[in-house]
CSV table of C-alpha atoms and ligand atoms in Angstrom, one decimal:
chain,number,residue,atom,x,y,z
A,89,MET,CA,47.1,-72.3,-70.8
A,90,ARG,CA,49.7,-71.6,-68.4
A,91,ALA,CA,49.4,-74.4,-65.8
A,92,GLU,CA,48.0,-77.7,-65.5
A,93,ALA,CA,47.8,-80.6,-63.1
A,94,ARG,CA,48.6,-83.9,-65.2
A,95,ILE,CA,47.1,-86.8,-63.4
A,96,ASP,CA,48.3,-90.4,-64.1
A,97,LEU,CA,45.0,-92.4,-63.7
A,98,ASN,CA,47.1,-95.5,-64.5
A,99,ALA,CA,49.3,-94.7,-61.5
A,100,VAL,CA,46.4,-94.6,-59.2
A,101,THR,CA,45.2,-98.1,-60.4
A,102,LYS,CA,48.4,-99.5,-60.1
A,103,ASN,CA,48.8,-98.1,-56.5
A,104,ILE,CA,45.5,-99.6,-55.4
A,105,GLU,CA,46.5,-103.1,-56.9
A,106,HIS,CA,49.8,-102.8,-54.7
A,107,LEU,CA,48.0,-101.6,-51.5
A,108,LYS,CA,45.4,-104.1,-52.0
A,109,ALA,CA,47.8,-106.8,-52.0
A,110,ILE,CA,49.2,-105.9,-48.5
A,111,ASN,CA,46.5,-106.8,-46.4
A,112,GLY,CA,44.1,-108.8,-49.0
A,113,VAL,CA,41.1,-107.3,-47.8
A,114,GLU,CA,38.7,-104.8,-49.2
A,115,LEU,CA,39.9,-101.3,-50.0
A,116,LEU,CA,37.8,-98.1,-49.6
A,117,ALA,CA,39.5,-95.3,-51.7
A,118,VAL,CA,39.1,-92.1,-49.9
A,119,VAL,CA,38.3,-89.5,-52.7
A,120,LYS,CA,37.1,-86.5,-50.5
A,121,ALA,CA,38.4,-83.0,-51.2
A,122,ASP,CA,38.1,-83.6,-55.0
A,123,ALA,CA,40.1,-86.9,-54.7
A,124,TYR,CA,43.0,-85.0,-52.8
A,125,GLY,CA,43.0,-82.4,-55.5
A,126,HIS,CA,43.3,-85.1,-58.5
A,127,GLY,CA,39.8,-84.7,-59.7
A,128,LEU,CA,36.8,-86.6,-57.8
A,129,VAL,CA,35.2,-88.6,-60.7
A,130,ARG,CA,38.1,-89.6,-62.8
A,131,THR,CA,40.0,-90.7,-59.9
A,132,ALA,CA,37.3,-92.5,-58.4
A,133,GLN,CA,36.7,-94.5,-61.6
A,134,ALA,CA,40.4,-95.3,-61.7
A,135,ALA,CA,40.3,-96.6,-58.0
A,136,LEU,CA,37.5,-99.0,-58.7
A,137,LYS,CA,39.2,-100.1,-61.9
A,138,GLY,CA,42.4,-100.9,-59.6
A,139,GLY,CA,40.3,-103.1,-57.3
A,140,ALA,CA,38.9,-100.6,-54.8
A,141,THR,CA,35.4,-101.8,-53.9
A,142,TRP,CA,34.3,-99.1,-51.9
A,143,LEU,CA,34.7,-95.1,-51.9
A,144,GLY,CA,34.9,-92.7,-49.2
A,145,VAL,CA,34.2,-89.1,-48.8
A,146,ALA,CA,33.7,-86.4,-46.1
A,147,LEU,CA,30.8,-84.6,-47.5
A,148,LEU,CA,27.3,-85.6,-48.6
A,149,GLU,CA,27.7,-83.4,-51.6
A,150,GLU,CA,30.9,-85.3,-52.7
A,151,ALA,CA,29.0,-88.5,-52.5
A,152,LEU,CA,26.0,-87.0,-54.4
A,153,ALA,CA,28.5,-85.6,-57.1
A,154,LEU,CA,29.6,-89.3,-57.6
A,155,ARG,CA,26.1,-90.8,-57.9
A,156,ASP,CA,25.3,-87.8,-60.4
A,157,ALA,CA,28.4,-88.9,-62.4
A,158,GLY,CA,26.8,-92.6,-62.6
A,159,VAL,CA,29.2,-94.2,-59.9
A,160,SER,CA,27.4,-97.0,-58.4
A,161,ALA,CA,29.9,-98.6,-56.1
A,162,PRO,CA,29.1,-98.4,-52.2
A,163,ILE,CA,30.0,-94.9,-50.8
A,164,LEU,CA,30.5,-94.0,-47.5
A,165,ALA,CA,30.3,-90.2,-46.4
A,166,TRP,CA,31.5,-89.5,-42.6
A,167,LEU,CA,31.1,-85.8,-42.3
A,168,VAL,CA,27.2,-85.5,-42.0
A,169,GLN,CA,25.8,-83.8,-39.0
A,170,PRO,CA,22.2,-83.7,-38.0
A,171,GLY,CA,20.2,-81.6,-40.1
A,172,SER,CA,21.8,-82.9,-43.3
A,173,ASP,CA,19.6,-84.1,-46.2
A,174,PHE,CA,19.7,-87.6,-45.1
A,175,GLU,CA,16.6,-88.3,-47.2
A,176,LYS,CA,18.5,-87.5,-50.4
A,177,ALA,CA,21.5,-89.6,-49.1
A,178,VAL,CA,19.3,-92.7,-48.5
A,179,GLU,CA,17.5,-92.3,-51.7
A,180,LYS,CA,21.0,-92.3,-53.4
A,181,ASP,CA,22.2,-95.3,-51.5
A,182,ILE,CA,24.8,-93.3,-49.7
A,183,ASP,CA,26.3,-95.2,-46.7
A,184,LEU,CA,26.3,-92.6,-43.5
A,185,ALA,CA,28.7,-92.5,-40.6
A,186,VAL,CA,26.9,-92.1,-37.4
A,187,SER,CA,28.7,-90.2,-34.5
A,188,SER,CA,26.1,-89.2,-32.5
A,189,ILE,CA,22.7,-90.1,-31.0
A,190,ALA,CA,20.9,-87.0,-32.7
A,191,ALA,CA,22.3,-88.2,-35.8
A,192,LEU,CA,21.0,-91.7,-35.1
A,193,ASN,CA,17.5,-90.5,-34.1
A,194,GLU,CA,17.1,-88.4,-37.3
A,195,ILE,CA,18.2,-91.3,-39.7
A,196,SER,CA,16.0,-93.8,-37.8
A,197,ALA,CA,13.0,-91.6,-38.6
A,198,LEU,CA,13.5,-91.7,-42.2
A,199,LYS,CA,11.0,-93.7,-44.4
A,200,LYS,CA,13.5,-95.8,-46.2
A,201,LYS,CA,16.0,-97.7,-44.0
A,202,ALA,CA,19.5,-96.1,-44.0
A,203,ARG,CA,22.8,-98.0,-44.2
A,204,ILE,CA,24.9,-96.8,-41.3
A,205,HIS,CA,28.3,-97.0,-40.0
A,206,ILE,CA,29.0,-96.5,-36.4
A,207,GLU,CA,32.0,-94.3,-35.8
A,208,VAL,CA,33.9,-94.7,-32.5
A,209,ASP,CA,36.5,-92.4,-30.9
A,210,THR,CA,39.2,-94.7,-30.0
A,211,GLY,CA,41.6,-91.8,-29.2
A,212,MET,CA,41.6,-89.4,-32.0
A,213,GLY,CA,39.4,-86.9,-30.4
A,214,ARG,CA,37.6,-85.9,-33.6
A,215,GLY,CA,34.4,-87.7,-35.0
A,216,GLY,CA,32.8,-90.8,-33.4
A,217,PHE,CA,31.0,-91.9,-30.2
A,218,LEU,CA,32.7,-91.2,-27.0
A,219,GLU,CA,30.5,-90.1,-23.9
A,220,GLU,CA,27.5,-91.1,-25.6
A,221,TRP,CA,28.6,-94.6,-26.1
A,222,ASP,CA,26.6,-96.2,-23.4
A,223,GLN,CA,23.5,-94.3,-24.7
A,224,LEU,CA,24.3,-96.0,-28.2
A,225,LEU,CA,24.5,-99.6,-26.8
A,226,SER,CA,20.9,-99.2,-25.6
A,227,ALA,CA,20.0,-97.6,-28.5
A,228,ASP,CA,17.0,-99.0,-31.0
A,229,PHE,CA,18.9,-100.0,-34.2
A,230,SER,CA,15.5,-101.6,-35.8
A,231,GLN,CA,15.1,-98.7,-38.1
A,232,VAL,CA,18.5,-98.7,-39.6
A,233,GLU,CA,20.7,-101.4,-41.2
A,234,VAL,CA,24.3,-101.4,-39.4
A,235,VAL,CA,26.6,-102.0,-42.1
A,236,GLY,CA,29.9,-100.9,-40.5
A,237,VAL,CA,31.7,-100.1,-37.2
A,238,PHE,CA,34.9,-97.9,-37.8
A,239,SER,CA,37.3,-95.6,-36.1
A,240,HIS,CA,40.4,-93.4,-37.2
A,241,PHE,CA,44.1,-93.5,-36.0
A,242,ALA,CA,45.8,-90.2,-34.9
A,243,ARG,CA,49.2,-91.6,-35.2
A,244,ALA,CA,49.5,-94.4,-37.7
A,245,ASP,CA,52.4,-92.6,-39.2
A,246,GLU,CA,54.7,-93.5,-36.2
A,247,PRO,CA,54.5,-97.2,-36.3
A,248,GLY,CA,55.3,-98.6,-32.9
A,249,GLU,CA,53.8,-95.6,-31.3
A,250,GLN,CA,51.7,-96.7,-28.1
A,251,GLN,CA,48.7,-94.9,-28.9
A,252,ASN,CA,48.2,-97.2,-32.1
A,253,LEU,CA,47.9,-100.2,-29.6
A,254,THR,CA,45.7,-98.4,-27.4
A,255,GLN,CA,43.3,-97.4,-30.3
A,256,LEU,CA,43.3,-100.7,-31.8
A,257,GLU,CA,42.3,-102.4,-28.1
A,258,ASN,CA,39.6,-99.7,-28.1
A,259,PHE,CA,38.4,-100.6,-31.3
A,260,LYS,CA,38.2,-104.3,-30.3
A,261,ARG,CA,36.4,-103.7,-27.3
A,262,ALA,CA,33.9,-101.3,-28.9
A,263,VAL,CA,33.3,-104.1,-31.6
A,264,ALA,CA,32.8,-106.5,-28.7
A,265,GLU,CA,30.5,-104.4,-27.0
A,266,LEU,CA,28.2,-104.0,-29.7
A,267,ALA,CA,28.1,-107.7,-30.4
A,268,ALA,CA,27.1,-108.1,-26.8
A,269,VAL,CA,24.0,-106.2,-27.5
A,270,GLY,CA,23.4,-107.8,-30.7
A,271,VAL,CA,24.9,-105.4,-33.2
A,272,ASN,CA,27.3,-107.2,-35.6
A,273,PRO,CA,28.2,-105.0,-38.3
A,274,PRO,CA,29.7,-107.0,-41.3
A,275,ILE,CA,32.4,-104.4,-41.9
A,276,LYS,CA,35.0,-103.3,-39.7
A,277,HIS,CA,37.5,-100.6,-40.7
A,278,LEU,CA,40.1,-98.8,-38.7
A,279,SER,CA,43.2,-98.3,-41.1
A,280,ASN,CA,44.0,-95.2,-42.8
A,281,SER,CA,47.1,-95.2,-45.5
A,282,ALA,CA,49.9,-95.5,-42.9
A,283,ALA,CA,48.4,-98.4,-41.2
A,284,THR,CA,47.3,-100.1,-44.5
A,285,ILE,CA,51.1,-100.2,-45.3
A,286,LYS,CA,52.5,-100.8,-41.9
A,287,ASP,CA,49.9,-102.3,-39.5
A,288,ALA,CA,48.5,-105.6,-40.8
A,289,ALA,CA,46.8,-106.2,-37.3
A,290,SER,CA,44.5,-103.3,-37.8
A,291,ALA,CA,43.2,-104.3,-41.7
A,292,PHE,CA,40.0,-106.4,-40.3
A,293,ASN,CA,38.0,-106.6,-43.4
A,294,MET,CA,38.5,-103.2,-45.1
A,295,VAL,CA,41.1,-100.4,-45.0
A,296,ARG,CA,40.4,-96.7,-46.0
A,297,THR,CA,43.2,-95.7,-48.1
A,298,GLY,CA,43.6,-91.9,-49.1
A,299,ILE,CA,47.1,-90.4,-49.7
A,300,ALA,CA,48.8,-93.7,-50.8
A,301,ILE,CA,46.5,-94.4,-53.7
A,302,TYR,CA,47.8,-91.0,-55.1
A,303,GLY,CA,51.2,-92.5,-54.8
A,304,LEU,CA,52.3,-90.3,-51.8
A,305,SER,CA,53.7,-91.2,-48.7
A,306,PRO,CA,51.7,-90.6,-45.5
A,307,ASP,CA,54.8,-89.4,-43.9
A,308,PHE,CA,58.2,-89.8,-45.6
A,309,LYS,CA,60.3,-89.2,-42.6
A,310,THR,CA,58.8,-92.2,-40.8
A,311,LEU,CA,57.6,-94.5,-43.5
A,312,GLY,CA,59.9,-93.6,-46.2
A,313,ASP,CA,59.1,-91.8,-49.6
A,314,SER,CA,56.8,-93.0,-52.4
A,315,LYS,CA,59.4,-94.8,-54.1
A,316,SER,CA,60.6,-96.9,-51.2
A,317,LEU,CA,56.8,-97.9,-50.6
A,318,GLY,CA,56.4,-99.0,-54.0
A,319,LEU,CA,54.2,-96.1,-55.1
A,320,LYS,CA,53.9,-93.9,-57.9
A,321,PRO,CA,52.8,-90.3,-57.4
A,322,ALA,CA,49.8,-89.7,-60.0
A,323,MET,CA,50.1,-85.9,-60.0
A,324,GLN,CA,52.5,-83.8,-61.9
A,325,LEU,CA,52.3,-80.1,-61.8
A,326,ARG,CA,53.4,-78.0,-64.6
A,327,ALA,CA,53.5,-74.3,-65.4
A,328,ALA,CA,54.7,-71.9,-68.1
A,329,LEU,CA,57.4,-69.6,-67.7
A,330,TYR,CA,55.7,-66.3,-68.4
A,331,LEU,CA,59.0,-64.4,-68.8
A,332,VAL,CA,63.0,-65.2,-68.6
A,333,LYS,CA,65.0,-62.3,-68.2
A,334,VAL,CA,68.7,-61.2,-67.1
A,335,VAL,CA,69.3,-59.1,-63.9
A,336,PRO,CA,72.3,-58.1,-62.5
A,337,ALA,CA,73.6,-58.8,-58.9
A,338,GLY,CA,71.9,-57.0,-56.1
A,339,SER,CA,68.3,-56.8,-57.7
A,340,PRO,CA,65.6,-56.8,-55.1
A,341,ILE,CA,63.2,-59.7,-56.0
A,342,GLY,CA,59.2,-59.4,-55.3
A,343,TYR,CA,57.1,-58.1,-52.5
A,344,GLY,CA,59.1,-56.8,-49.6
A,345,ALA,CA,62.3,-57.3,-51.3
A,346,SER,CA,62.7,-60.4,-49.3
A,347,ALA,CA,65.5,-61.8,-51.5
A,348,VAL,CA,68.4,-60.0,-53.4
A,349,THR,CA,70.1,-61.4,-56.2
A,350,LYS,CA,73.8,-62.4,-55.0
A,351,ALA,CA,75.1,-62.5,-58.7
A,352,ASP,CA,74.2,-61.6,-62.3
A,353,THR,CA,71.7,-64.2,-63.2
A,354,LYS,CA,68.8,-65.3,-65.3
A,355,LEU,CA,65.1,-65.2,-63.5
A,356,GLY,CA,62.2,-67.3,-64.6
A,357,VAL,CA,58.8,-65.8,-63.6
A,358,VAL,CA,56.5,-68.7,-63.2
A,359,ALA,CA,53.0,-68.1,-64.2
A,360,MET,CA,51.4,-69.6,-61.0
A,361,GLY,CA,50.8,-68.4,-57.4
A,362,TYR,CA,49.1,-68.7,-54.0
A,363,ALA,CA,45.8,-68.5,-55.9
A,364,ASP,CA,46.8,-71.7,-57.4
A,365,GLY,CA,47.9,-73.3,-54.3
A,366,ILE,CA,51.7,-72.6,-54.3
A,367,PRO,CA,52.2,-71.7,-50.6
A,368,ARG,CA,53.2,-68.2,-49.9
A,369,ILE,CA,55.7,-69.3,-47.3
A,370,ALA,CA,57.5,-71.8,-49.4
A,371,ALA,CA,61.2,-71.7,-49.2
A,372,GLY,CA,63.6,-74.0,-50.5
A,373,ALA,CA,61.4,-75.5,-53.1
A,374,GLY,CA,61.4,-74.5,-56.9
A,375,VAL,CA,60.9,-75.8,-60.3
A,376,PHE,CA,62.6,-78.2,-62.7
A,377,VAL,CA,63.6,-76.9,-66.0
A,378,GLY,CA,66.5,-77.8,-68.6
A,379,GLY,CA,67.3,-81.0,-66.6
A,380,LYS,CA,68.1,-79.1,-63.3
A,381,ARG,CA,66.5,-77.5,-60.4
A,382,ALA,CA,65.8,-73.8,-60.4
A,383,PRO,CA,65.0,-72.6,-56.7
A,384,ILE,CA,62.2,-69.9,-55.7
A,385,ILE,CA,63.6,-66.6,-55.1
A,386,GLY,CA,61.7,-63.9,-53.2
A,387,ARG,CA,57.9,-64.0,-52.0
A,388,VAL,CA,55.2,-66.0,-53.8
A,389,SER,CA,52.6,-63.6,-55.3
A,390,MET,CA,49.0,-64.4,-56.2
A,391,ASP,CA,49.3,-65.4,-59.9
A,392,GLN,CA,53.2,-65.7,-60.2
A,393,PHE,CA,56.7,-66.8,-58.5
A,394,VAL,CA,60.1,-66.0,-59.5
A,395,VAL,CA,62.7,-68.6,-59.7
A,396,ASP,CA,66.7,-68.3,-60.2
A,397,LEU,CA,67.5,-70.1,-63.3
A,398,GLY,CA,71.2,-69.4,-63.3
A,399,PRO,CA,73.1,-67.3,-65.5
A,400,ASP,CA,73.7,-70.3,-67.7
A,401,SER,CA,70.1,-71.5,-68.4
A,402,LYS,CA,68.8,-71.8,-71.8
A,403,ALA,CA,65.2,-71.5,-70.6
A,404,LYS,CA,63.1,-69.0,-72.6
A,405,SER,CA,59.9,-67.1,-72.3
A,406,GLY,CA,57.1,-69.5,-72.9
A,407,ASP,CA,58.8,-72.6,-71.6
A,408,TRP,CA,57.4,-74.9,-69.4
A,409,VAL,CA,58.7,-76.1,-66.1
A,410,VAL,CA,57.9,-78.8,-63.8
A,411,VAL,CA,56.8,-77.6,-60.3
A,412,PHE,CA,56.7,-81.2,-58.8
A,413,GLY,CA,56.5,-84.7,-60.1
A,414,ASP,CA,57.3,-88.1,-58.9
A,415,GLY,CA,61.1,-87.0,-58.5
A,416,GLY,CA,62.3,-89.7,-60.8
A,417,HIS,CA,64.2,-87.2,-63.0
A,418,GLY,CA,65.7,-84.7,-60.3
A,419,GLU,CA,62.4,-82.4,-60.1
A,420,TYR,CA,60.7,-81.4,-56.6
A,421,THR,CA,58.3,-83.7,-55.2
A,422,ALA,CA,55.0,-82.6,-53.3
A,423,ASP,CA,57.0,-83.9,-50.4
A,424,ASP,CA,59.5,-81.2,-51.0
A,425,TRP,CA,56.9,-78.6,-51.6
A,426,GLY,CA,55.4,-79.7,-48.0
A,427,SER,CA,58.6,-79.5,-46.3
A,428,ALA,CA,59.3,-76.1,-47.9
A,429,SER,CA,56.1,-74.8,-46.4
A,430,GLN,CA,56.1,-76.3,-43.1
A,431,SER,CA,53.3,-78.8,-44.3
A,432,ILE,CA,52.7,-82.1,-45.7
A,433,CYS,CA,52.1,-83.5,-49.2
A,434,TYR,CA,48.5,-83.7,-48.5
A,435,GLU,CA,48.0,-80.1,-48.0
A,436,ILE,CA,49.9,-79.5,-51.3
A,437,THR,CA,47.9,-81.6,-53.8
A,438,THR,CA,44.6,-80.7,-52.0
A,439,ARG,CA,45.2,-77.1,-52.3
A,440,ILE,CA,45.9,-76.7,-56.1
A,441,GLY,CA,43.2,-74.1,-56.9
A,442,PRO,CA,40.4,-74.6,-59.4
A,443,ARG,CA,42.2,-72.2,-61.9
A,444,VAL,CA,44.5,-75.1,-62.8
A,445,PRO,CA,43.0,-77.7,-65.0
A,446,ARG,CA,43.4,-81.3,-64.3
A,447,ILE,CA,44.6,-83.1,-67.5
A,448,TYR,CA,44.4,-86.8,-67.4
A,449,GLU,CA,47.3,-87.5,-69.5
A,450,PRO,CA,51.1,-89.1,-68.7
A,451,HIS,CA,53.6,-86.8,-67.0
A,452,VAL,CA,56.0,-85.2,-69.5
A,453,TYR,CA,59.6,-84.2,-68.8
B,703,PLP,C1,41.0,-88.6,-44.8
B,703,PLP,C2,40.4,-90.0,-43.8
B,703,PLP,C3,41.2,-91.1,-44.3
B,703,PLP,C4,42.3,-91.3,-45.1
B,703,PLP,O1,43.5,-90.9,-44.7
B,703,PLP,P1,45.0,-91.1,-45.5
B,703,PLP,O2,46.0,-90.9,-44.4
B,703,PLP,O3,45.0,-90.0,-46.6
B,703,PLP,O4,45.0,-92.5,-45.9
B,703,PLP,C5,40.7,-92.2,-43.8
B,703,PLP,N1,39.6,-92.2,-43.0
B,703,PLP,C6,39.1,-91.0,-42.5
B,703,PLP,C7,38.0,-90.9,-41.7
B,703,PLP,C8,39.4,-90.0,-43.1
B,703,PLP,O5,39.0,-88.7,-42.6
């Protein structure tokens, strides 16, 4: 094996215990996109162990995979368009988000009554009812069970931003308008991770927490990093050094010779590339080996990238390096890789490719 993502499930459990305690309401653990790259089923089980009472996914396929693995907790799938296999969803007791009259009509026609959550667009401009809202208020809800009403924040990672208050007010108004026509969903949910952490007023009776359960900050610049939020990153990414070799000053490195060594040095060729989710444009990140950081030099290739180990490095071919971890030892973090590639930690962990095995073991240094 040449690369692995080590997932500390105990960290997921602990993070959820910590996050649940903030608002004291039910926590829906968001495990879409293979649990943000951490592995759907094992992570979902760890989340439930930590006190999550609901699971949330984008796709119906993700919800069905959880059921097939024997997970019996309530599951909400929110990216289900008209034409989806609603019958299968209902047969497997999967709650469905509804964002359109077309979807409501299809779901209402099922033999078995579906459990639905009405999604309201309060200012995200993505999913949720907006121009069909008045039609929804006069719709026939007798053929469904309305379990929830929810919406999603666009800027919860900017506490104090006016749009958050506007969205909260819009959500409250939507809930009141539904109540006025006799629709009183028992579960109201609005908060994502950032709001779970910073916005108690939006917790209602359930929060939908994603990135933070994996121990990562929704935005380390505005909210602080994992450590300052009391979270422990669950994923450590490691890879083997395929080759270590000495090169003279002036050596061009990689495609396009975008970098040239400034002095005699030792290079490490890391057996991981953009096919594994290492961003091709990453600049300023690197790996941790022998107790210090070795920065990327040159362009990331499909299966490999090169780091400058420095002339005195004792690393040798076959050694393992830490690509990112929790940062507690001096290694790079998923946040560092996000910044190095003009992106965010979310994109770093979700894009770790299928060639990289997920191993449910403690991190190693
Ligand atoms: C992804 C997602 C979340 C979780 O967002 P985080 O920022 O990861 O907490 C919550 N709700 C919806 C609708 C989502 O799509």
